[in-house]
Coordinates of C-alpha atoms in Angstrom, one line a residue:
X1 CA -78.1 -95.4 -1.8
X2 CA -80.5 -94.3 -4.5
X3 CA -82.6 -91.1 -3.9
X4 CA -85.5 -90.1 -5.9
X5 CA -86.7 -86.4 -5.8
X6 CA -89.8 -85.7 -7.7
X7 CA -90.0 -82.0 -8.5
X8 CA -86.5 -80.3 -10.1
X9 CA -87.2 -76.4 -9.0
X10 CA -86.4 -74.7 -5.3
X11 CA -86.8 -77.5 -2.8
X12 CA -86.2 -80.2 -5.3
X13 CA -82.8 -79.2 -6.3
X14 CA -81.5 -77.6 -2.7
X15 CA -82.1 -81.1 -1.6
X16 CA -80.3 -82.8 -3.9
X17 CA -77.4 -80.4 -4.1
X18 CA -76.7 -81.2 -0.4
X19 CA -76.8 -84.7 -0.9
X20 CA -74.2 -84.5 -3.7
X21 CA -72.3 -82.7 -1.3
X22 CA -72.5 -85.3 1.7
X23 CA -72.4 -88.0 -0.1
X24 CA -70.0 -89.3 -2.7
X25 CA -71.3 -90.9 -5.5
X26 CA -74.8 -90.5 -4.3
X27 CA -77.2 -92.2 -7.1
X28 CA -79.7 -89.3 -7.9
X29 CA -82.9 -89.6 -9.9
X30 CA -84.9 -86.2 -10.4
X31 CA -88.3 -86.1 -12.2
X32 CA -89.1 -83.1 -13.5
X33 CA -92.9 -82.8 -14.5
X34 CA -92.0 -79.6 -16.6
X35 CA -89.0 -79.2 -19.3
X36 CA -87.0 -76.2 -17.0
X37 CA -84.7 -76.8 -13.7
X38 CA -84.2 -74.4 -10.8
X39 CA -85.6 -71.0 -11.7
X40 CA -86.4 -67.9 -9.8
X41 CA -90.4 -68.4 -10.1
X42 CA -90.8 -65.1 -8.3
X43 CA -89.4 -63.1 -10.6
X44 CA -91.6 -64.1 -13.3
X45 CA -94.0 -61.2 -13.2
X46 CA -91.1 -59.0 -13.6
X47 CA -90.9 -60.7 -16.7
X48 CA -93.9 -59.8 -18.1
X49 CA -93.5 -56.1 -17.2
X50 CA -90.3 -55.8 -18.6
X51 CA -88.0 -55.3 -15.9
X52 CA -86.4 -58.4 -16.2
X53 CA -85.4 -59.0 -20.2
X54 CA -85.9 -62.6 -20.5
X55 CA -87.2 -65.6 -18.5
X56 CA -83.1 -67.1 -19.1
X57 CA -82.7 -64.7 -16.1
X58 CA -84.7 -66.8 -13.9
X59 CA -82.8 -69.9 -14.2
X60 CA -80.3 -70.5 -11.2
X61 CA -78.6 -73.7 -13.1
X62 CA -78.9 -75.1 -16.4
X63 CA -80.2 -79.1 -16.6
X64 CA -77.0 -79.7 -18.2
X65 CA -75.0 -78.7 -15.2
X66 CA -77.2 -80.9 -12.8
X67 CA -76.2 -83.9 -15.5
X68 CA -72.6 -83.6 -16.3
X69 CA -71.0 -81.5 -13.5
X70 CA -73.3 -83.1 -10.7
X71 CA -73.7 -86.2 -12.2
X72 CA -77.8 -86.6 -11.6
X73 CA -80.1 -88.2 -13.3
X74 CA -82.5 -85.5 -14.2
X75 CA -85.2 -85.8 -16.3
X76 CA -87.7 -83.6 -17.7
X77 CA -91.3 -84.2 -18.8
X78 CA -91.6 -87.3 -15.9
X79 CA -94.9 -86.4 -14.9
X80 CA -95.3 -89.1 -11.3
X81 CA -98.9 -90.9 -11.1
X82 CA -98.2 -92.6 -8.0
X83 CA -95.9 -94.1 -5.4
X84 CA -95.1 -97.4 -4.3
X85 CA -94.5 -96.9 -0.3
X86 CA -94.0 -100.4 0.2
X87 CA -92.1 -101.8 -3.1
X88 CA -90.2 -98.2 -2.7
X89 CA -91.1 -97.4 -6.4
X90 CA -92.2 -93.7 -8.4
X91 CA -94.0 -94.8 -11.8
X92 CA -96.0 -92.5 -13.8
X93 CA -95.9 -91.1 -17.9
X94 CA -93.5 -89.4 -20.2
X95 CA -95.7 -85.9 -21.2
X96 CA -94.6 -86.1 -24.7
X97 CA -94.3 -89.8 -25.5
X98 CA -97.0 -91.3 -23.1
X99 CA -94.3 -94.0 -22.1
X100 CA -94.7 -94.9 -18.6
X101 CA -91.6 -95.0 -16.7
X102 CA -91.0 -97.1 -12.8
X103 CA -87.8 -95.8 -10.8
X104 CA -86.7 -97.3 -7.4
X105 CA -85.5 -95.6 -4.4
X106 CA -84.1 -96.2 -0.9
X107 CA -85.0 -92.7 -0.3
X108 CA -87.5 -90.5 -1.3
X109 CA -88.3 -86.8 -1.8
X110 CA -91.7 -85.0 -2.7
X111 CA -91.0 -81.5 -3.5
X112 CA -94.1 -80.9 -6.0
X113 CA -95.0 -77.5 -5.1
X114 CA -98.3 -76.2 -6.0
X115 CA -100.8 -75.4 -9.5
X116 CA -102.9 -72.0 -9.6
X117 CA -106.6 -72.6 -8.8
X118 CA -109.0 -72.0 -11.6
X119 CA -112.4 -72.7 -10.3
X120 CA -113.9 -75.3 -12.3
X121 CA -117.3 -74.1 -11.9
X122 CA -116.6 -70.9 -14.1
X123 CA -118.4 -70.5 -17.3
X124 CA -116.2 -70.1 -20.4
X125 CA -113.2 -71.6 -19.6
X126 CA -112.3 -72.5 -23.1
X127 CA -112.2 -69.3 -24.2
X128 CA -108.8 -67.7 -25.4
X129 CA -107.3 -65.1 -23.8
X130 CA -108.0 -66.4 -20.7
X131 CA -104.0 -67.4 -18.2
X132 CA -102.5 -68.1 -14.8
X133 CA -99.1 -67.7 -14.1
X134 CA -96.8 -69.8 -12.4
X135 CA -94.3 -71.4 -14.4
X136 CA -91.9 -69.9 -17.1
X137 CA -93.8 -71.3 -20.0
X138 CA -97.4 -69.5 -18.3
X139 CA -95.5 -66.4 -18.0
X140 CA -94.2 -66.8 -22.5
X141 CA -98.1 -67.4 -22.9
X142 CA -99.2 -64.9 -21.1
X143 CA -96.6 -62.3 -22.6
X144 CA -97.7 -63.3 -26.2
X145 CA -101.1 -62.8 -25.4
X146 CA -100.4 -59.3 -23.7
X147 CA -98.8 -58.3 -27.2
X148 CA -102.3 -56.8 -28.9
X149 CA -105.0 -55.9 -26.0
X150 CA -105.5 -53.2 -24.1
X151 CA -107.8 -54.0 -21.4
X152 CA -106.8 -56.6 -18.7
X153 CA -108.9 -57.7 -16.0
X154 CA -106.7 -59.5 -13.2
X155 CA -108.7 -61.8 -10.8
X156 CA -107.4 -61.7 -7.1
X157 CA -106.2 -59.3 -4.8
X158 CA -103.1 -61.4 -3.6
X159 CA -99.4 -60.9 -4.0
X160 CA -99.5 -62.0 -7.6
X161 CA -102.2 -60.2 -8.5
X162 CA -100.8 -56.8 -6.9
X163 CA -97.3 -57.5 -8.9
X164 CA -99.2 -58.3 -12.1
X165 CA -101.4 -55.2 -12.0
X166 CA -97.8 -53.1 -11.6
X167 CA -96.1 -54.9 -14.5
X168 CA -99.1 -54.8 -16.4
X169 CA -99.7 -51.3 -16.3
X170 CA -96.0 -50.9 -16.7
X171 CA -96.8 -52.0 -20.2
X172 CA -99.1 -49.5 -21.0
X173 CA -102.6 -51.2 -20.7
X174 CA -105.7 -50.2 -18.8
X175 CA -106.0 -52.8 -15.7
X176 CA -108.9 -54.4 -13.5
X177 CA -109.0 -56.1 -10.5
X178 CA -111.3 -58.0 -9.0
X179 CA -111.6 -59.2 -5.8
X180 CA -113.9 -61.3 -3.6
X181 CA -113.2 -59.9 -0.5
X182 CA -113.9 -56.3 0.9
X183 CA -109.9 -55.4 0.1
X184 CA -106.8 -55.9 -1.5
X185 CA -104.1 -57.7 0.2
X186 CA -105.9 -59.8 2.4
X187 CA -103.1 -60.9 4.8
X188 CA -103.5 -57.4 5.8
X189 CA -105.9 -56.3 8.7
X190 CA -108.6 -53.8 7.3
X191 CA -107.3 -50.5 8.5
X192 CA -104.1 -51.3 6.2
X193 CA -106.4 -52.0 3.3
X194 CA -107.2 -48.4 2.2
X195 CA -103.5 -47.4 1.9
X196 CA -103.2 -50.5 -0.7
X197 CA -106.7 -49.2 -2.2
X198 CA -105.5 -45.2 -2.7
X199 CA -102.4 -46.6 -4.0
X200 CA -103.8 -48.7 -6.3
X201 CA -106.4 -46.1 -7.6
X202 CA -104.0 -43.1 -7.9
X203 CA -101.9 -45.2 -10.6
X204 CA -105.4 -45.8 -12.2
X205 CA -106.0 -49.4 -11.7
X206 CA -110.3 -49.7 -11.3
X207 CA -111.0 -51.6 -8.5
X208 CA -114.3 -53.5 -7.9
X209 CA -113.9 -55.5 -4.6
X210 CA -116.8 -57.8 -3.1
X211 CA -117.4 -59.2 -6.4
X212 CA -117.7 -62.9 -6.8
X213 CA -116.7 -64.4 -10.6
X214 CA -119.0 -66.4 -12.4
X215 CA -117.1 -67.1 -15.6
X216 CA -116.4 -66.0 -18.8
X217 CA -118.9 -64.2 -22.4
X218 CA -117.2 -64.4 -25.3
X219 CA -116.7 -66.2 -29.1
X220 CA -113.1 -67.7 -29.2
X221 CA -111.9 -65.1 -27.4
X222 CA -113.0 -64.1 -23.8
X223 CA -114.6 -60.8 -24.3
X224 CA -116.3 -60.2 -20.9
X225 CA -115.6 -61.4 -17.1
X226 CA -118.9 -62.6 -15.9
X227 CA -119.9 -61.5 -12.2
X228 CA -122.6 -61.7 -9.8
X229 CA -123.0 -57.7 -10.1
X230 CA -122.7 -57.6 -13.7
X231 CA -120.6 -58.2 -16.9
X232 CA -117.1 -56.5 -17.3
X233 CA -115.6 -55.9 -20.4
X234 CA -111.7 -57.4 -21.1
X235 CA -109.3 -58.1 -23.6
X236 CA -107.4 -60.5 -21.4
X237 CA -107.5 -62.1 -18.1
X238 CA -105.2 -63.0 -15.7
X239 CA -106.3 -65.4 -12.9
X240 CA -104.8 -65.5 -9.3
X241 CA -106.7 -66.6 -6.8
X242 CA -104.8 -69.3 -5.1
X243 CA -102.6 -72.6 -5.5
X244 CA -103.1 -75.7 -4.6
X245 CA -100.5 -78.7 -3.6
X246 CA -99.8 -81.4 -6.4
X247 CA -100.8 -83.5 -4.2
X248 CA -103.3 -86.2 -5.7
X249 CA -100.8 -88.8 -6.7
X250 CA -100.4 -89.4 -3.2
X251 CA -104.1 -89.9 -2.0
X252 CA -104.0 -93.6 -2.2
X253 CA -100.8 -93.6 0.0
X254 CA -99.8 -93.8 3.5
X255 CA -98.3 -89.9 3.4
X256 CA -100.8 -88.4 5.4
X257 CA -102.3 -85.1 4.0
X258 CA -103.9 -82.2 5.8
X259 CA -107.8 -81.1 4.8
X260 CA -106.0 -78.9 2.4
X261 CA -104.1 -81.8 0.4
X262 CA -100.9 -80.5 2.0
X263 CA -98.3 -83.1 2.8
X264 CA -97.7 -83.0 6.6
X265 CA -94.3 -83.3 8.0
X266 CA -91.9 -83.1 11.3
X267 CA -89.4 -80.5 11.9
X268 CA -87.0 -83.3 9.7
X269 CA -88.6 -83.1 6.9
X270 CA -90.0 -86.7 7.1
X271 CA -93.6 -88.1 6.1
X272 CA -95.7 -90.4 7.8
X273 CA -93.7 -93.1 6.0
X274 CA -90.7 -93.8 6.4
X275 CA -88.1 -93.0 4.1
X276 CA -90.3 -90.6 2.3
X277 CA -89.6 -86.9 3.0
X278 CA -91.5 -83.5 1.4
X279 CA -90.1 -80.0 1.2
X280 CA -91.4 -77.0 0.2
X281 CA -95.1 -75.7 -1.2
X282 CA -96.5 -78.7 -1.0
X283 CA -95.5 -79.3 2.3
X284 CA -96.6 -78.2 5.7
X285 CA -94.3 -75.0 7.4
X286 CA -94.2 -75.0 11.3
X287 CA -95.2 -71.5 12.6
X288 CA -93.3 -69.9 14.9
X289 CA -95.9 -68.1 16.5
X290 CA -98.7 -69.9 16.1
X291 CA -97.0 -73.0 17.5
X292 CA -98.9 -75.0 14.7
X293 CA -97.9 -76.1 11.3
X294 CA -99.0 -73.9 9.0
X295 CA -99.2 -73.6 5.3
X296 CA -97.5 -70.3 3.7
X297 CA -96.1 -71.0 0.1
X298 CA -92.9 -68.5 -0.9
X299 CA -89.6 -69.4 -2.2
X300 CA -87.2 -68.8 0.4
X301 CA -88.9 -71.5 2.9
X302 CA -89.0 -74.1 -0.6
X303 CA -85.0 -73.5 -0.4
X304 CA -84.6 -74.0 3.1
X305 CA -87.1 -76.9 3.7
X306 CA -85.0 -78.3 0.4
X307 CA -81.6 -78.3 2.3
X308 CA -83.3 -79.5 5.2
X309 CA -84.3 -82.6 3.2
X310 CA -81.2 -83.0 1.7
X311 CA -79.4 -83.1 4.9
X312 CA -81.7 -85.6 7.0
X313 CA -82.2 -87.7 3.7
X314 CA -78.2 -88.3 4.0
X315 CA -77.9 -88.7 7.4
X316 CA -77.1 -85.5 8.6
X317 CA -79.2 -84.4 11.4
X318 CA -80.6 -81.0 11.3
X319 CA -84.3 -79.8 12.1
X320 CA -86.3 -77.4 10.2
X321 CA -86.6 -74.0 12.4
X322 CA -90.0 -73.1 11.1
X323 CA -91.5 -70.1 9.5
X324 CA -92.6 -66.6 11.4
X325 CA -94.9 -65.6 8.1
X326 CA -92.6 -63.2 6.5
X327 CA -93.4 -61.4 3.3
X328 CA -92.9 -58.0 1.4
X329 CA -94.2 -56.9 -1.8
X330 CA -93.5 -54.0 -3.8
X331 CA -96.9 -52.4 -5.2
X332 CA -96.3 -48.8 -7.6
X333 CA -94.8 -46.8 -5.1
X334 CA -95.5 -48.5 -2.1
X335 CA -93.9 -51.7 -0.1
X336 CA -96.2 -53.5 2.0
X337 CA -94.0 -56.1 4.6
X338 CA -95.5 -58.2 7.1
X339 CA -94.2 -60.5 9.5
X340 CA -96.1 -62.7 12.7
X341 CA -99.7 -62.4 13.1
X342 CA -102.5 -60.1 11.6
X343 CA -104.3 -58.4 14.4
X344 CA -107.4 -60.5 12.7
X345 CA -105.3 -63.7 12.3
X346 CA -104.6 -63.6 16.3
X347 CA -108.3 -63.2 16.9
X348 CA -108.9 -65.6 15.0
X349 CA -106.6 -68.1 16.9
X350 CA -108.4 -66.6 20.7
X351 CA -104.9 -65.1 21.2
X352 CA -105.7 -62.2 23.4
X353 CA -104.3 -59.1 21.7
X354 CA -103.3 -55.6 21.5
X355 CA -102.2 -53.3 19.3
X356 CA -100.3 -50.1 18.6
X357 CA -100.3 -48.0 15.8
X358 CA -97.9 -45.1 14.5
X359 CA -97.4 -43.2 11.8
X360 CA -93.7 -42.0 11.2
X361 CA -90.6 -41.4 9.2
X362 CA -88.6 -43.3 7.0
X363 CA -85.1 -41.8 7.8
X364 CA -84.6 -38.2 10.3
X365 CA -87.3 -35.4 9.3
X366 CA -84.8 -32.8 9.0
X367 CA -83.1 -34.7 6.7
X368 CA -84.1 -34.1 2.7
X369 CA -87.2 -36.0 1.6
X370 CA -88.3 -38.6 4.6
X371 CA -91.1 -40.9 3.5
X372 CA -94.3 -41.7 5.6
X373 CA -94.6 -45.4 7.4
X374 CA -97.4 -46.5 8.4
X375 CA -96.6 -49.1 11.1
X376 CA -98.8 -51.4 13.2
X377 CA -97.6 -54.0 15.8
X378 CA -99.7 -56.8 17.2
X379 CA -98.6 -58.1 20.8
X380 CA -99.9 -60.6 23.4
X381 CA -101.9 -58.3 25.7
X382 CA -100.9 -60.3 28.9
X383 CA -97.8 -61.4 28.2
X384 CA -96.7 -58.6 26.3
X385 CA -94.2 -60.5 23.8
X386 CA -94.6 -59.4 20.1
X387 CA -97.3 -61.2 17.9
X388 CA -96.4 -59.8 14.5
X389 CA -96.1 -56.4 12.6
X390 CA -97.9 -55.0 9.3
X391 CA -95.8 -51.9 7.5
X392 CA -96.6 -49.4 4.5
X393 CA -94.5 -47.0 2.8
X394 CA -92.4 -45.9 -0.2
X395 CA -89.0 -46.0 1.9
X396 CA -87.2 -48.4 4.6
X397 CA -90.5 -50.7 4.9
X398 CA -87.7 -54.1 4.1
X399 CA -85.6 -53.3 6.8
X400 CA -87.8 -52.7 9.4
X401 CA -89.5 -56.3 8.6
X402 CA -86.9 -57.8 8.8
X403 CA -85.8 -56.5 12.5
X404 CA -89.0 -57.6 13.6
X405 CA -89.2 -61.0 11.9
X406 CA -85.7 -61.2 13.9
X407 CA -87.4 -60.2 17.0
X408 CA -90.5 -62.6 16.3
X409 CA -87.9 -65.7 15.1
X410 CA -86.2 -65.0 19.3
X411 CA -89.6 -64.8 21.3
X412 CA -89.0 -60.9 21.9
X413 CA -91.4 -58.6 23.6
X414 CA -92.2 -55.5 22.7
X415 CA -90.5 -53.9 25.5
X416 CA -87.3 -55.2 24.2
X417 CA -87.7 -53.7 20.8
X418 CA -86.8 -50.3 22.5
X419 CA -83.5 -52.0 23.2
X420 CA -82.1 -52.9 20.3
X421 CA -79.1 -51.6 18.8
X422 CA -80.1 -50.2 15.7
X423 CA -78.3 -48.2 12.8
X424 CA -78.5 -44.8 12.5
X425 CA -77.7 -41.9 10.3
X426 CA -80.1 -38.9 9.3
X427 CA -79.9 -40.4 5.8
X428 CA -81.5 -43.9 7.3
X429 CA -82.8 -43.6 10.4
X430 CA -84.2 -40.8 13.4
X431 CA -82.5 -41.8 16.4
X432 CA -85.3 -43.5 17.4
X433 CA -86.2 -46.0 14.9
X434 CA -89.9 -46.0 13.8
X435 CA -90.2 -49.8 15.3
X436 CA -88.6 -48.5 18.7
X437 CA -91.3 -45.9 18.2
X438 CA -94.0 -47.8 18.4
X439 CA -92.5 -49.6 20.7
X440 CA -92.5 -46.9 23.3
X441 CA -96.1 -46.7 23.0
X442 CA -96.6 -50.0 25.0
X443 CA -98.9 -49.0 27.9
X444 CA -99.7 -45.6 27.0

């Protein structure tokens, strides 16, 4: 059986590492777009603060291991133009030599992830100075070009931008953000925003929300970050205002696509064509709670949707679980977790609603040093089970998001919350936990 995966990072290579393992001799072709395998792209902003001493760091397995203890067939700079559904053939160009290059498969896996979005209808695009980061040689850019400014200017509110704006002023320079919206984090409903907002202006970052980019003033070098308000002076700007799924090679296809290019797939990680599977950011991620697929790029779903693959694409049936929306973030002193459904992303889906908010205590209060959570759960106001959870603090945010991404994964309500068997000791926990808190509010 010959398998071709197209895209050599997270889902890529968790695919084919489980084929290698369920099937002997299994004829692997990988086509790397890029020159670097299997690397932690999350960390890379950690990079670029610092933290982390070198992008090597990132990189789970070396190309050579995939080659000569795996025995693959993995390539690097095999950019894919298009697919052949019906001949069952991947052509497309060397990067370096322009060579085109045609591989046949019996089996095939899209795991292409996504590009940042610069809007092509900014001004000044060609100016220097001016990066995105996503990949290991954006973030070596990008850490060059930090090496002699002082003033950055950071485009998007988002989980990347947050990180960036901590690692950045890790580094000592003055930072900006700007934001289109009326708050940082957006995934956050409003009355979460101004914690992110006073922590974000305490550690000196300038803010200046509701501001739509134009483009970029400069000579070579971008020197201001054009807006609709007015013109912002920078040594450097970071963009970060959304991905997009590499996607287009498969327009003229039978894969269907949703609006957003996304490939759509079943719960086996199969296409619309048969034989032809997709995994991770470029594909489509079944919500839990919604009951609706869903698109919510991170890295651990990439892995998992990868070994999904991998399994079917051998014969070994096992469905994907789907997602409940779980994410954390650490911004300056603060961790910002959220799980399930916004408050505003419920309204949104004519969910009727309710919520309860608390403010409480990271471990016992007569214990040394307790930090304050802020805690909000969303629930279904009929039927009582739990909807999804929002959490801010400098302490014991990540396990508490976790218990209720648990919860949300196992249909709970918010009643049973109260129930659960939950560690404590004064040095973790009061002997209520904040979560079983809140969830004693229900109905009062």
């Amino acid at each position: 059986m010959k398998y071709c995966i197209i895209g050599g990072d997270a889902a890529g290579m968790s695919a084919a590492m489980q084929i290698v393992r369920n099937e002997k001799d299994a004829d692997i072709t990988v086509l790397e777009k890029g020159g670097i395998y299997s690397y932690g792209q999350c960390g890379l902003p950690y990079v670029v603060g610092g933290l982390i001493p070198s992008t090597d760091e990132l990189i789970a397995r070396s190309i050579e291991t995939f080659r000569e203890k795996y025995g693959m067939d993995a390539r690097t700079f095999h950019e894919v133009k298009a697919i052949d559904t019906h001949s069952k053939t991947v052509s497309g160009l060397h990067t370096k030599t322009g060579k085109p290059f045609e591989v046949p498969y019996d089996k095939l896996l899209v795991a292409t992830g996504v590009s940042p979005i610069i809007p092509k209808q900014w001004t000044g695009l060609h100016l220097q100075g001016i990066y995105p980061l996503k990949t290991i040689p954006d973030a070596e850019n990008l850490m060059a070009g930090l090496k002699n400014v002082q003033n950055v200017t950071i485009i998007g509110g988002g989980y990347i931008g947050l990180e960036m704006a901590e690692n950045v002023l890790r580094l000592g320079k003055k930072v900006r953000i700007i934001q289109r919206s009326n708050q940082l984090g957006n995934i956050f409903d409003g009355d979460f925003a101004p914690f992110i907002h006073e922590e974000a202006e305490k550690h000196g970052i300038e803010l200046c929300l509701e501001e739509e980019v134009l483009g970029f003033k400069g000579d070579d070098h971008v020197q201001f970050v054009k807006t609709a308000k007015k013109d912002y002076p920078t040594d450097l700007v970071i963009v970060s205002v959304g991905v997009s799924p590499n996607t287009d090679f498969l327009k003229e296809t039978d894969v269907a696509l949703n609006e957003q290019g996304v490939i759509v797939v079943n719960e086996m990680m199969e296409t619309s064509v048969e034989g032809v599977y997709a995994a991770g950011d470029c594909a489509t991620h079944y919500h839990r709670v919604k009951k609706l697929n869903d698109h919510i790029p991170l890295g651990t779903t990439a892995n998992k949707q990868g070994r999904i693959a991998g399994l079917n694409m051998v014969g070994v049936k096992k469905p994907f679980r789907g997602i409940v929306g779980t994410s954390i973030i650490q911004f300056m002193d603060l961790t910002l977790g959220k799980t399930g459904l916004s408050s505003r992303e419920a309204e949104k889906l004519n969910i009727p609603f309710a919520e309860i908010k608390i403010t409480s205590k990271s471990h016992a209060g007569y214990y040394p040093d307790p930090k304050k959570l802020e805690i909000k759960l969303t629930y279904h106001k009929e039927t009582e089970k739990l909807l999804g959870a929002q959490i801010i603090g400098e302490e014991g945010v990540d396990k508490r998001i976790d218990v209720l991404a648990t919860a949300l994964y196992h249909d709970m309500d918010v009643e049973e919350l109260a129930d659960l068997d939950l560690a404590y000791a004064p040095p973790y926990n009061g002997s209520w936990d904040p979560i079983q808190q809140a969830a004693r509010r229900l109905g009062k």
